[in-house]
PDB file of C-alpha atoms and ligand atoms in Angstrom:
ATOM      1  CA  UNK M   1      -2.303   1.724 -18.882  1.00 50.00           C
ATOM      2  CA  UNK M   2       0.521   0.396 -20.912  1.00 54.00           C
ATOM      3  CA  UNK M   3      -1.697  -2.504 -22.119  1.00 58.00           C
ATOM      4  CA  UNK M   4      -1.691  -4.084 -18.639  1.00 68.00           C
ATOM      5  CA  UNK M   5      -4.863  -5.710 -17.788  1.00 74.00           C
ATOM      6  CA  UNK M   6      -5.272  -5.808 -14.037  1.00 90.00           C
ATOM      7  CA  UNK M   7      -6.966  -8.774 -12.582  1.00 95.00           C
ATOM      8  CA  UNK M   8      -9.691  -9.041 -10.117  1.00 97.00           C
ATOM      9  CA  UNK M   9      -8.351 -10.395  -6.681  1.00 96.00           C
ATOM     10  CA  UNK M  10      -9.637 -14.107  -6.216  1.00 97.00           C
ATOM     11  CA  UNK M  11     -11.973 -13.279  -3.400  1.00 97.00           C
ATOM     12  CA  UNK M  12     -13.938 -10.984  -5.631  1.00 97.00           C
ATOM     13  CA  UNK M  13     -13.971 -13.146  -8.849  1.00 96.00           C
ATOM     14  CA  UNK M  14     -17.592 -14.244  -8.373  1.00 97.00           C
ATOM     15  CA  UNK M  15     -18.806 -10.562  -7.928  1.00 97.00           C
ATOM     16  CA  UNK M  16     -16.623  -8.590 -10.062  1.00 98.00           C
ATOM     17  CA  UNK M  17     -16.175  -9.219 -13.880  1.00 97.00           C
ATOM     18  CA  UNK M  18     -13.203  -7.011 -14.499  1.00 97.00           C
ATOM     19  CA  UNK M  19     -11.226  -4.092 -13.275  1.00 98.00           C
ATOM     20  CA  UNK M  20     -12.292  -0.969 -14.988  1.00 98.00           C
ATOM     21  CA  UNK M  21      -9.977   1.740 -13.224  1.00 98.00           C
ATOM     22  CA  UNK M  22      -7.095   0.496 -11.265  1.00 98.00           C
ATOM     23  CA  UNK M  23      -6.088   1.919  -7.813  1.00 97.00           C
ATOM     24  CA  UNK M  24      -3.100   3.496  -9.469  1.00 97.00           C
ATOM     25  CA  UNK M  25      -4.955   5.120 -12.304  1.00 98.00           C
ATOM     26  CA  UNK M  26      -7.622   6.603  -9.990  1.00 98.00           C
ATOM     27  CA  UNK M  27      -4.862   7.873  -7.660  1.00 98.00           C
ATOM     28  CA  UNK M  28      -3.114   9.730 -10.442  1.00 98.00           C
ATOM     29  CA  UNK M  29      -6.221  11.264 -11.829  1.00 98.00           C
ATOM     30  CA  UNK M  30      -7.555  12.289  -8.455  1.00 98.00           C
ATOM     31  CA  UNK M  31      -4.299  14.135  -7.746  1.00 98.00           C
ATOM     32  CA  UNK M  32      -4.712  15.886 -11.210  1.00 98.00           C
ATOM     33  CA  UNK M  33      -8.252  16.886 -10.509  1.00 98.00           C
ATOM     34  CA  UNK M  34      -7.329  18.177  -7.003  1.00 98.00           C
ATOM     35  CA  UNK M  35      -4.727  20.456  -8.575  1.00 98.00           C
ATOM     36  CA  UNK M  36      -7.302  21.671 -11.074  1.00 98.00           C
ATOM     37  CA  UNK M  37      -9.874  22.481  -8.303  1.00 98.00           C
ATOM     38  CA  UNK M  38      -7.120  24.274  -6.461  1.00 98.00           C
ATOM     39  CA  UNK M  39      -6.521  26.467  -9.577  1.00 98.00           C
ATOM     40  CA  UNK M  40     -10.139  27.139 -10.141  1.00 98.00           C
ATOM     41  CA  UNK M  41     -10.797  28.495  -6.577  1.00 98.00           C
ATOM     42  CA  UNK M  42      -7.308  29.912  -6.163  1.00 95.00           C
ATOM     43  CA  UNK M  43      -7.194  31.460  -2.540  1.00 88.00           C
ATOM     44  CA  UNK M  44     -10.900  31.465  -2.060  1.00 97.00           C
ATOM     45  CA  UNK M  45     -12.268  29.443   0.797  1.00 97.00           C
ATOM     46  CA  UNK M  46     -14.132  26.401  -0.412  1.00 98.00           C
ATOM     47  CA  UNK M  47     -16.886  24.164   1.083  1.00 98.00           C
ATOM     48  CA  UNK M  48     -16.855  20.652  -0.135  1.00 98.00           C
ATOM     49  CA  UNK M  49     -20.217  18.900   0.045  1.00 98.00           C
ATOM     50  CA  UNK M  50     -19.704  15.184  -0.234  1.00 98.00           C
ATOM     51  CA  UNK M  51     -22.667  13.057  -1.114  1.00 97.00           C
ATOM     52  CA  UNK M  52     -22.912   9.930   1.030  1.00 96.00           C
ATOM     53  CA  UNK M  53     -22.376   7.129   0.900  1.00 95.00           C
ATOM     54  CA  UNK M  54     -20.725   6.509  -2.409  1.00 97.00           C
ATOM     55  CA  UNK M  55     -18.358   9.488  -2.386  1.00 98.00           C
ATOM     56  CA  UNK M  56     -16.678   8.813   0.943  1.00 98.00           C
ATOM     57  CA  UNK M  57     -13.455   7.350  -0.525  1.00 98.00           C
ATOM     58  CA  UNK M  58     -13.229   9.978  -3.328  1.00 98.00           C
ATOM     59  CA  UNK M  59     -13.742  12.862  -0.919  1.00 98.00           C
ATOM     60  CA  UNK M  60     -10.984  11.535   1.290  1.00 98.00           C
ATOM     61  CA  UNK M  61      -8.442  11.264  -1.504  1.00 98.00           C
ATOM     62  CA  UNK M  62      -9.541  14.270  -3.487  1.00 98.00           C
ATOM     63  CA  UNK M  63      -9.454  16.763  -0.484  1.00 98.00           C
ATOM     64  CA  UNK M  64      -6.073  15.706   0.245  1.00 98.00           C
ATOM     65  CA  UNK M  65      -5.065  16.652  -3.273  1.00 98.00           C
ATOM     66  CA  UNK M  66      -6.568  20.226  -3.112  1.00 98.00           C
ATOM     67  CA  UNK M  67      -3.920  22.763  -2.361  1.00 97.00           C
ATOM     68  CA  UNK M  68      -6.176  25.352  -0.758  1.00 97.00           C
ATOM     69  CA  UNK M  69      -5.474  26.838   2.741  1.00 97.00           C
ATOM     70  CA  UNK M  70      -9.120  27.233   3.496  1.00 97.00           C
ATOM     71  CA  UNK M  71     -11.288  24.198   2.894  1.00 98.00           C
ATOM     72  CA  UNK M  72     -14.152  22.785   4.871  1.00 97.00           C
ATOM     73  CA  UNK M  73     -15.559  19.310   4.381  1.00 97.00           C
ATOM     74  CA  UNK M  74     -19.285  18.297   5.025  1.00 97.00           C
ATOM     75  CA  UNK M  75     -21.303  15.250   4.070  1.00 97.00           C
ATOM     76  CA  UNK M  76     -24.966  15.077   3.208  1.00 96.00           C
ATOM     77  CA  UNK M  77     -26.934  12.010   2.297  1.00 95.00           C
ATOM     78  CA  UNK M  78     -28.698  11.380  -1.105  1.00 91.00           C
ATOM     79  CA  UNK M  79     -30.405   8.082  -1.862  1.00 81.00           C
ATOM     80  CA  UNK M  80     -32.117   7.299  -5.095  1.00 71.00           C
ATOM     81  CA  UNK M  81     -31.076   3.710  -5.934  1.00 55.00           C
ATOM     82  CA  UNK M  82     -32.282   0.260  -5.295  1.00 57.00           C
ATOM     83  CA  UNK M  83     -30.099  -2.541  -6.595  1.00 53.00           C
ATOM     84  CA  UNK M  84     -28.850  -1.692 -10.134  1.00 58.00           C
ATOM     85  CA  UNK M  85     -31.906   0.326 -11.244  1.00 59.00           C
ATOM     86  CA  UNK M  86     -32.845   3.954 -10.284  1.00 59.00           C
ATOM     87  CA  UNK M  87     -36.128   4.420  -8.289  1.00 59.00           C
ATOM     88  CA  UNK M  88     -36.634   7.869  -9.855  1.00 69.00           C
ATOM     89  CA  UNK M  89     -36.764   9.585  -6.465  1.00 78.00           C
ATOM     90  CA  UNK M  90     -34.143  11.398  -4.447  1.00 86.00           C
ATOM     91  CA  UNK M  91     -34.252  11.710  -0.760  1.00 87.00           C
ATOM     92  CA  UNK M  92     -31.833  14.426   0.578  1.00 90.00           C
ATOM     93  CA  UNK M  93     -30.890  14.868   4.185  1.00 92.00           C
ATOM     94  CA  UNK M  94     -28.280  16.734   6.387  1.00 92.00           C
ATOM     95  CA  UNK M  95     -28.295  19.967   4.253  1.00 91.00           C
ATOM     96  CA  UNK M  96     -30.085  21.651   7.167  1.00 89.00           C
ATOM     97  CA  UNK M  97     -26.965  21.327   9.307  1.00 86.00           C
ATOM     98  CA  UNK M  98     -24.567  23.175   7.067  1.00 91.00           C
ATOM     99  CA  UNK M  99     -24.465  26.983   6.743  1.00 92.00           C
ATOM    100  CA  UNK M 100     -23.628  27.673   3.030  1.00 96.00           C
ATOM    101  CA  UNK M 101     -24.580  31.362   2.967  1.00 96.00           C
ATOM    102  CA  UNK M 102     -22.057  33.266   0.868  1.00 96.00           C
ATOM    103  CA  UNK M 103     -19.824  30.300   0.297  1.00 97.00           C
ATOM    104  CA  UNK M 104     -18.263  28.735  -2.639  1.00 98.00           C
ATOM    105  CA  UNK M 105     -19.655  25.183  -2.621  1.00 98.00           C
ATOM    106  CA  UNK M 106     -18.411  22.097  -4.579  1.00 98.00           C
ATOM    107  CA  UNK M 107     -20.709  19.160  -4.458  1.00 98.00           C
ATOM    108  CA  UNK M 108     -18.731  15.905  -4.800  1.00 98.00           C
ATOM    109  CA  UNK M 109     -20.602  12.854  -6.186  1.00 98.00           C
ATOM    110  CA  UNK M 110     -19.516   9.213  -6.930  1.00 98.00           C
ATOM    111  CA  UNK M 111     -21.291   8.872 -10.165  1.00 97.00           C
ATOM    112  CA  UNK M 112     -23.719  10.920 -12.436  1.00 96.00           C
ATOM    113  CA  UNK M 113     -26.019   8.585 -14.231  1.00 93.00           C
ATOM    114  CA  UNK M 114     -29.413   9.953 -15.122  1.00 92.00           C
ATOM    115  CA  UNK M 115     -28.332  13.257 -13.559  1.00 93.00           C
ATOM    116  CA  UNK M 116     -31.460  13.314 -11.339  1.00 93.00           C
ATOM    117  CA  UNK M 117     -29.555  13.370  -8.026  1.00 93.00           C
ATOM    118  CA  UNK M 118     -27.271  16.188  -9.027  1.00 94.00           C
ATOM    119  CA  UNK M 119     -30.203  18.167 -10.321  1.00 93.00           C
ATOM    120  CA  UNK M 120     -32.110  18.022  -7.054  1.00 93.00           C
ATOM    121  CA  UNK M 121     -28.899  18.711  -5.158  1.00 94.00           C
ATOM    122  CA  UNK M 122     -27.766  21.769  -7.070  1.00 94.00           C
ATOM    123  CA  UNK M 123     -31.428  23.103  -6.764  1.00 93.00           C
ATOM    124  CA  UNK M 124     -31.477  22.473  -3.069  1.00 94.00           C
ATOM    125  CA  UNK M 125     -27.955  24.068  -2.424  1.00 95.00           C
ATOM    126  CA  UNK M 126     -28.776  27.095  -4.662  1.00 93.00           C
ATOM    127  CA  UNK M 127     -31.683  27.855  -2.449  1.00 93.00           C
ATOM    128  CA  UNK M 128     -29.303  28.376   0.513  1.00 93.00           C
ATOM    129  CA  UNK M 129     -27.786  31.670  -0.952  1.00 93.00           C
ATOM    130  CA  UNK M 130     -24.231  30.450  -1.475  1.00 96.00           C
ATOM    131  CA  UNK M 131     -21.762  32.426  -3.662  1.00 97.00           C
ATOM    132  CA  UNK M 132     -21.277  29.659  -6.203  1.00 97.00           C
ATOM    133  CA  UNK M 133     -22.402  26.008  -6.803  1.00 97.00           C
ATOM    134  CA  UNK M 134     -20.376  23.538  -8.996  1.00 98.00           C
ATOM    135  CA  UNK M 135     -20.236  19.783  -9.091  1.00 98.00           C
ATOM    136  CA  UNK M 136     -17.374  17.220  -9.162  1.00 98.00           C
ATOM    137  CA  UNK M 137     -17.857  13.621  -9.895  1.00 98.00           C
ATOM    138  CA  UNK M 138     -15.573  10.539  -9.919  1.00 98.00           C
ATOM    139  CA  UNK M 139     -17.456   8.935 -12.697  1.00 98.00           C
ATOM    140  CA  UNK M 140     -19.719  10.359 -15.431  1.00 97.00           C
ATOM    141  CA  UNK M 141     -21.727   7.658 -17.155  1.00 96.00           C
ATOM    142  CA  UNK M 142     -22.111   7.939 -20.949  1.00 91.00           C
ATOM    143  CA  UNK M 143     -25.781   6.982 -21.003  1.00 87.00           C
ATOM    144  CA  UNK M 144     -28.966   7.394 -23.028  1.00 87.00           C
ATOM    145  CA  UNK M 145     -30.757   7.647 -19.748  1.00 87.00           C
ATOM    146  CA  UNK M 146     -29.354  11.064 -18.974  1.00 84.00           C
ATOM    147  CA  UNK M 147     -32.559  13.304 -18.170  1.00 89.00           C
ATOM    148  CA  UNK M 148     -33.042  16.475 -20.161  1.00 88.00           C
ATOM    149  CA  UNK M 149     -32.202  19.696 -18.464  1.00 87.00           C
ATOM    150  CA  UNK M 150     -29.892  18.203 -15.943  1.00 88.00           C
ATOM    151  CA  UNK M 151     -27.068  20.444 -14.822  1.00 87.00           C
ATOM    152  CA  UNK M 152     -23.475  20.397 -16.068  1.00 90.00           C
ATOM    153  CA  UNK M 153     -20.659  18.667 -14.147  1.00 96.00           C
ATOM    154  CA  UNK M 154     -17.788  21.057 -13.860  1.00 97.00           C
ATOM    155  CA  UNK M 155     -15.134  18.515 -12.638  1.00 98.00           C
ATOM    156  CA  UNK M 156     -15.150  14.924 -13.885  1.00 98.00           C
ATOM    157  CA  UNK M 157     -12.516  12.371 -13.135  1.00 98.00           C
ATOM    158  CA  UNK M 158     -13.480   9.694 -15.575  1.00 98.00           C
ATOM    159  CA  UNK M 159     -16.052   9.263 -18.391  1.00 97.00           C
ATOM    160  CA  UNK M 160     -17.242   5.692 -18.317  1.00 97.00           C
ATOM    161  CA  UNK M 161     -19.565   3.510 -20.448  1.00 96.00           C
ATOM    162  CA  UNK M 162     -22.928   2.581 -19.448  1.00 96.00           C
ATOM    163  CA  UNK M 163     -22.220  -0.371 -17.191  1.00 96.00           C
ATOM    164  CA  UNK M 164     -22.977  -1.034 -13.499  1.00 97.00           C
ATOM    165  CA  UNK M 165     -19.741  -0.396 -11.538  1.00 98.00           C
ATOM    166  CA  UNK M 166     -18.766  -1.136  -8.034  1.00 98.00           C
ATOM    167  CA  UNK M 167     -15.761  -0.246  -5.784  1.00 98.00           C
ATOM    168  CA  UNK M 168     -13.952   2.839  -4.508  1.00 98.00           C
ATOM    169  CA  UNK M 169     -17.119   3.825  -2.646  1.00 98.00           C
ATOM    170  CA  UNK M 170     -19.668   2.580  -5.204  1.00 98.00           C
ATOM    171  CA  UNK M 171     -21.854  -0.235  -4.041  1.00 97.00           C
ATOM    172  CA  UNK M 172     -24.128  -3.133  -4.982  1.00 97.00           C
ATOM    173  CA  UNK M 173     -26.814  -3.369  -2.230  1.00 95.00           C
ATOM    174  CA  UNK M 174     -24.276  -1.656   0.280  1.00 95.00           C
ATOM    175  CA  UNK M 175     -21.464  -4.190  -0.348  1.00 97.00           C
ATOM    176  CA  UNK M 176     -18.219  -3.864  -2.436  1.00 98.00           C
ATOM    177  CA  UNK M 177     -17.663  -0.233  -1.572  1.00 98.00           C
ATOM    178  CA  UNK M 178     -14.272  -1.148  -0.027  1.00 98.00           C
ATOM    179  CA  UNK M 179     -12.612  -2.327  -3.202  1.00 98.00           C
ATOM    180  CA  UNK M 180      -9.622  -0.010  -3.841  1.00 98.00           C
ATOM    181  CA  UNK M 181     -10.386  -0.154  -7.621  1.00 98.00           C
ATOM    182  CA  UNK M 182     -13.529   0.542  -9.809  1.00 98.00           C
ATOM    183  CA  UNK M 183     -14.772  -2.753 -11.354  1.00 98.00           C
ATOM    184  CA  UNK M 184     -17.566  -3.920 -13.609  1.00 98.00           C
ATOM    185  CA  UNK M 185     -20.163  -5.750 -11.504  1.00 97.00           C
ATOM    186  CA  UNK M 186     -20.918  -9.353 -12.476  1.00 96.00           C
ATOM    187  CA  UNK M 187     -24.528  -9.537 -13.224  1.00 87.00           C
ATOM    188  CA  UNK M 188     -25.867 -12.868 -12.298  1.00 75.00           C
ATOM    189  CA  UNK M 189     -27.872 -14.055 -15.339  1.00 62.00           C
ATOM    190  CA  UNK M 190     -29.919 -17.364 -15.696  1.00 54.00           C
ATOM    191  CA  UNK M 191     -27.941 -18.997 -18.462  1.00 49.00           C
TER     192      UNK M 191
HETATM  193  P1  XMP W   1     -28.365   9.508 -11.017  1.00 66.39           P
HETATM  194  O1  XMP W   1     -29.219   8.577 -11.917  1.00 66.39           O
HETATM  195  O2  XMP W   1     -29.387  10.234 -10.077  1.00 66.39           O
HETATM  196  O3  XMP W   1     -27.596   8.476 -10.166  1.00 66.39           O
HETATM  197  O4  XMP W   1     -27.496  10.440 -11.741  1.00 66.39           O
HETATM  198  C1  XMP W   1     -27.526   8.674  -8.841  1.00 66.39           C
HETATM  199  C2  XMP W   1     -26.994   7.607  -7.962  1.00 66.39           C
HETATM  200  O5  XMP W   1     -27.197   6.315  -8.748  1.00 66.39           O
HETATM  201  C3  XMP W   1     -26.158   5.352  -8.242  1.00 66.39           C
HETATM  202  N1  XMP W   1     -25.540   4.744  -9.350  1.00 66.39           N
HETATM  203  C4  XMP W   1     -24.678   3.738  -9.261  1.00 66.39           C
HETATM  204  N2  XMP W   1     -24.174   3.169  -8.159  1.00 66.39           N
HETATM  205  N3  XMP W   1     -22.934   1.737  -9.582  1.00 66.39           N
HETATM  206  C5  XMP W   1     -23.276   2.114  -8.310  1.00 66.39           C
HETATM  207  O6  XMP W   1     -22.769   1.504  -7.442  1.00 66.39           O
HETATM  208  C6  XMP W   1     -23.271   2.330 -10.742  1.00 66.39           C
HETATM  209  O7  XMP W   1     -22.968   1.893 -11.861  1.00 66.39           O
HETATM  210  C7  XMP W   1     -24.404   3.341 -10.526  1.00 66.39           C
HETATM  211  N4  XMP W   1     -25.051   4.164 -11.450  1.00 66.39           N
HETATM  212  C8  XMP W   1     -25.714   4.961 -10.719  1.00 66.39           C
HETATM  213  C9  XMP W   1     -25.244   6.288  -7.418  1.00 66.39           C
HETATM  214  O8  XMP W   1     -25.467   6.012  -6.065  1.00 66.39           O
HETATM  215  C10 XMP W   1     -25.401   7.742  -7.829  1.00 66.39           C
HETATM  216  O9  XMP W   1     -25.035   8.545  -6.928  1.00 66.39           O
HETATM  217 MG1   MG W   2     -25.458   3.417  -4.482  1.00 66.39          MG
END
C-alpha cells in the first residue's frame, strides 16, 4: 500500500522474486474477513474445517478474528500438488474423525487454483449431512485453468494473478511455508 514496495529479506532472495502481499496487508484483510464471517453466521455455532497443510497459518489468524462464541476448529488433509503443477488428483484424509451432522461448516483453504480440491471437498462434506457448507480461501487465483462446474468460494481474502506463490502457509516442495508474507516464487530457468 501507499506505493511502498516491500523487499524480500536477504536470506530468501534466491527463492522469492518479490513480495506480493505483505504481512501487514494480510493481517488487515484477515481481520476484515473474520468480522465478515462473524456477521454471516451471527450467533450460530460454526465448524471450521482447515485444509492442511497450506491453511495452517491462515486458520490460526482467521479464527482469532471471528467474533463467534461457539466455534470449533478441525483440520483435514488434502493433497493434490507435486512441485508447481497439479497432479489432477485429490487425496482426502481425516474427514472420518469429525462429526459434521447438522453443523454449519466452513472449509478454509490456502488457495483455489483449478478448483478441483474444493470441488472434491465440498462434495465429501455435503455427504456428511451438515446444515450448510461454505468455503473460504486466502487466495483465489485468476486462472484459465479453473475447471468448469467447480463450486463458488463464499469468502475470499485476496484475488491474485496466475503466478506460483509461496509463504504464509503455502509451500514449494514443503519449504517456504514459514514466510510471514506471500511472495512470488523465483522459478529457476535455464538462461
Ligand atoms: P486446486 O487446483 O485443486 O489447487 O484448486 C489445490 C492446491 O494446489 C496448491 N497450489 C499452490 N500451492 N502455490 C502453492 O504453494 C501456488 O501458487 C499454488 N497454486 C495451487 C495448493 O496446495 C492448493 O490447495
Ligand atoms: Mg502445496
